[in-house]
Amino acid sequence: MLHLPAMASHAELSTWIETREELLSSALLGGEGGMCAVFLSRDPRGDYLLRLCEGADDRWMTWREQRRLRSSFGRSYAEALANAALTRLERGGWQLEWLARAGPEALPALAA
């Protein structure tokens, strides 16, 4: 598993992921304690990765958690776990400030 840089801005971490993996979603949450981010991506082998980080602001964040998700369950499963992480953070007092998601992959055309 590729490990992200230990500390960087939200924008730098997003760019780092985009140059090595397919970034599926990125969320930035704010709260009294600063900011946190949730990234969901897919690596070249097809594995999904869920990463959480936090910091005083979006310019300097450190990694709290990085986990590999079971790719055999597919993208919907990975997105459900990312949504669950966001829900836990919101219940913990964080407020969603920004969210970006990549569109679903195009389905193959059916033969007529």
mmCIF file of C-alpha atoms in Angstrom:
data_model
loop_
_atom_site.group_PDB
_atom_site.id
_atom_site.type_symbol
_atom_site.label_atom_id
_atom_site.label_comp_id
_atom_site.label_asym_id
_atom_site.label_seq_id
_atom_site.Cartn_x
_atom_site.Cartn_y
_atom_site.Cartn_z
ATOM 1 C CA MET A 1 0.000 0.000 0.000
ATOM 2 C CA LEU A 2 1.301 3.450 -0.844
ATOM 3 C CA HIS A 3 1.443 5.673 2.177
ATOM 4 C CA LEU A 4 0.743 9.345 1.753
ATOM 5 C CA PRO A 5 3.135 12.030 2.940
ATOM 6 C CA ALA A 6 2.882 12.362 6.730
ATOM 7 C CA MET A 7 1.855 16.024 6.592
ATOM 8 C CA ALA A 8 0.674 18.381 3.848
ATOM 9 C CA SER A 9 -2.206 20.626 2.856
ATOM 10 C CA HIS A 10 -5.572 19.219 1.757
ATOM 11 C CA ALA A 11 -4.838 20.365 -1.816
ATOM 12 C CA GLU A 12 -1.383 18.724 -1.852
ATOM 13 C CA LEU A 13 -2.739 15.463 -0.472
ATOM 14 C CA SER A 14 -5.530 15.444 -3.091
ATOM 15 C CA THR A 15 -2.954 16.027 -5.832
ATOM 16 C CA TRP A 16 -0.692 13.290 -4.443
ATOM 17 C CA ILE A 17 -3.574 10.798 -4.609
ATOM 18 C CA GLU A 18 -4.715 11.926 -8.090
ATOM 19 C CA THR A 19 -1.235 11.375 -9.566
ATOM 20 C CA ARG A 20 -1.000 7.796 -8.223
ATOM 21 C CA GLU A 21 -4.610 6.594 -7.906
ATOM 22 C CA GLU A 22 -8.138 7.381 -9.008
ATOM 23 C CA LEU A 23 -9.601 9.829 -6.475
ATOM 24 C CA LEU A 24 -13.284 8.931 -6.048
ATOM 25 C CA SER A 25 -14.257 11.410 -3.340
ATOM 26 C CA SER A 26 -12.786 14.037 -1.075
ATOM 27 C CA ALA A 27 -14.528 15.750 1.820
ATOM 28 C CA LEU A 28 -13.408 18.546 4.099
ATOM 29 C CA LEU A 29 -15.062 19.021 7.490
ATOM 30 C CA GLY A 30 -14.658 21.839 9.991
ATOM 31 C CA GLY A 31 -15.144 22.048 13.714
ATOM 32 C CA GLU A 32 -13.938 23.773 16.842
ATOM 33 C CA GLY A 33 -10.789 21.654 16.852
ATOM 34 C CA GLY A 34 -9.762 22.525 13.285
ATOM 35 C CA MET A 35 -10.454 20.572 10.115
ATOM 36 C CA CYS A 36 -10.463 16.967 8.969
ATOM 37 C CA ALA A 37 -10.631 15.323 5.567
ATOM 38 C CA VAL A 38 -11.860 12.008 4.182
ATOM 39 C CA PHE A 39 -10.432 10.652 0.922
ATOM 40 C CA LEU A 40 -11.686 7.606 -0.980
ATOM 41 C CA SER A 41 -9.553 6.372 -3.871
ATOM 42 C CA ARG A 42 -8.814 3.337 -5.998
ATOM 43 C CA ASP A 43 -5.255 2.214 -6.637
ATOM 44 C CA PRO A 44 -3.945 0.762 -9.940
ATOM 45 C CA ARG A 45 -4.516 -2.806 -8.643
ATOM 46 C CA GLY A 46 -8.217 -2.059 -8.136
ATOM 47 C CA ASP A 47 -8.130 -1.846 -4.341
ATOM 48 C CA TYR A 48 -10.114 0.893 -2.616
ATOM 49 C CA LEU A 49 -8.444 3.048 0.042
ATOM 50 C CA LEU A 50 -10.099 5.151 2.729
ATOM 51 C CA ARG A 51 -7.937 7.815 4.343
ATOM 52 C CA LEU A 52 -8.690 10.233 7.175
ATOM 53 C CA CYS A 53 -6.589 13.212 8.211
ATOM 54 C CA GLU A 54 -6.919 16.256 10.465
ATOM 55 C CA GLY A 55 -5.214 19.520 11.272
ATOM 56 C CA ALA A 56 -5.631 23.021 12.602
ATOM 57 C CA ASP A 57 -6.731 24.077 9.092
ATOM 58 C CA ASP A 58 -6.679 22.790 5.502
ATOM 59 C CA ARG A 59 -3.105 24.021 4.957
ATOM 60 C CA TRP A 60 -1.402 21.514 7.267
ATOM 61 C CA MET A 61 -2.973 18.129 7.938
ATOM 62 C CA THR A 62 -1.641 14.893 9.434
ATOM 63 C CA TRP A 63 -2.882 11.366 8.784
ATOM 64 C CA ARG A 64 -5.046 9.622 11.382
ATOM 65 C CA GLU A 65 -6.021 6.494 9.485
ATOM 66 C CA GLN A 66 -5.450 4.706 6.204
ATOM 67 C CA ARG A 67 -7.229 1.453 5.429
ATOM 68 C CA ARG A 68 -7.642 -0.836 2.469
ATOM 69 C CA LEU A 69 -11.231 -1.836 1.708
ATOM 70 C CA ARG A 70 -12.285 -5.156 0.248
ATOM 71 C CA SER A 71 -12.313 -4.540 -3.501
ATOM 72 C CA SER A 72 -14.342 -7.697 -4.138
ATOM 73 C CA PHE A 73 -17.432 -5.890 -2.781
ATOM 74 C CA GLY A 74 -17.049 -3.109 -5.347
ATOM 75 C CA ARG A 75 -17.276 0.649 -5.462
ATOM 76 C CA SER A 76 -20.696 0.909 -3.817
ATOM 77 C CA TYR A 77 -19.353 -0.847 -0.713
ATOM 78 C CA ALA A 78 -16.326 1.460 -0.571
ATOM 79 C CA GLU A 79 -18.543 4.543 -0.958
ATOM 80 C CA ALA A 80 -20.860 3.261 1.806
ATOM 81 C CA LEU A 81 -17.885 2.961 4.184
ATOM 82 C CA ALA A 82 -16.707 6.466 3.262
ATOM 83 C CA ASN A 83 -20.232 7.791 3.922
ATOM 84 C CA ALA A 84 -20.264 5.974 7.272
ATOM 85 C CA ALA A 85 -16.970 7.665 8.193
ATOM 86 C CA LEU A 86 -18.460 11.059 7.283
ATOM 87 C CA THR A 87 -21.563 10.319 9.376
ATOM 88 C CA ARG A 88 -19.417 9.355 12.399
ATOM 89 C CA LEU A 89 -17.432 12.571 12.062
ATOM 90 C CA GLU A 90 -20.592 14.679 11.803
ATOM 91 C CA ARG A 91 -22.034 12.990 14.887
ATOM 92 C CA GLY A 92 -18.766 13.832 16.620
ATOM 93 C CA GLY A 93 -19.345 17.543 16.021
ATOM 94 C CA TRP A 94 -17.650 18.068 12.663
ATOM 95 C CA GLN A 95 -19.557 19.970 9.941
ATOM 96 C CA LEU A 96 -19.247 19.167 6.253
ATOM 97 C CA GLU A 97 -17.675 22.174 4.511
ATOM 98 C CA TRP A 98 -16.887 20.740 1.076
ATOM 99 C CA LEU A 99 -17.454 17.470 -0.804
ATOM 100 C CA ALA A 100 -16.450 16.345 -4.290
ATOM 101 C CA ARG A 101 -17.244 12.992 -5.857
ATOM 102 C CA ALA A 102 -16.219 11.498 -9.178
ATOM 103 C CA GLY A 103 -19.133 10.354 -11.324
ATOM 104 C CA PRO A 104 -19.836 6.634 -11.551
ATOM 105 C CA GLU A 105 -17.995 4.753 -14.204
ATOM 106 C CA ALA A 106 -19.864 4.572 -17.491
ATOM 107 C CA LEU A 107 -21.784 1.362 -17.951
ATOM 108 C CA PRO A 108 -21.024 -0.625 -21.113
ATOM 109 C CA ALA A 109 -23.586 -0.244 -23.866
ATOM 110 C CA LEU A 110 -25.961 -3.154 -24.295
ATOM 111 C CA ALA A 111 -26.008 -4.888 -27.642
ATOM 112 C CA ALA A 112 -29.255 -4.254 -29.518
#
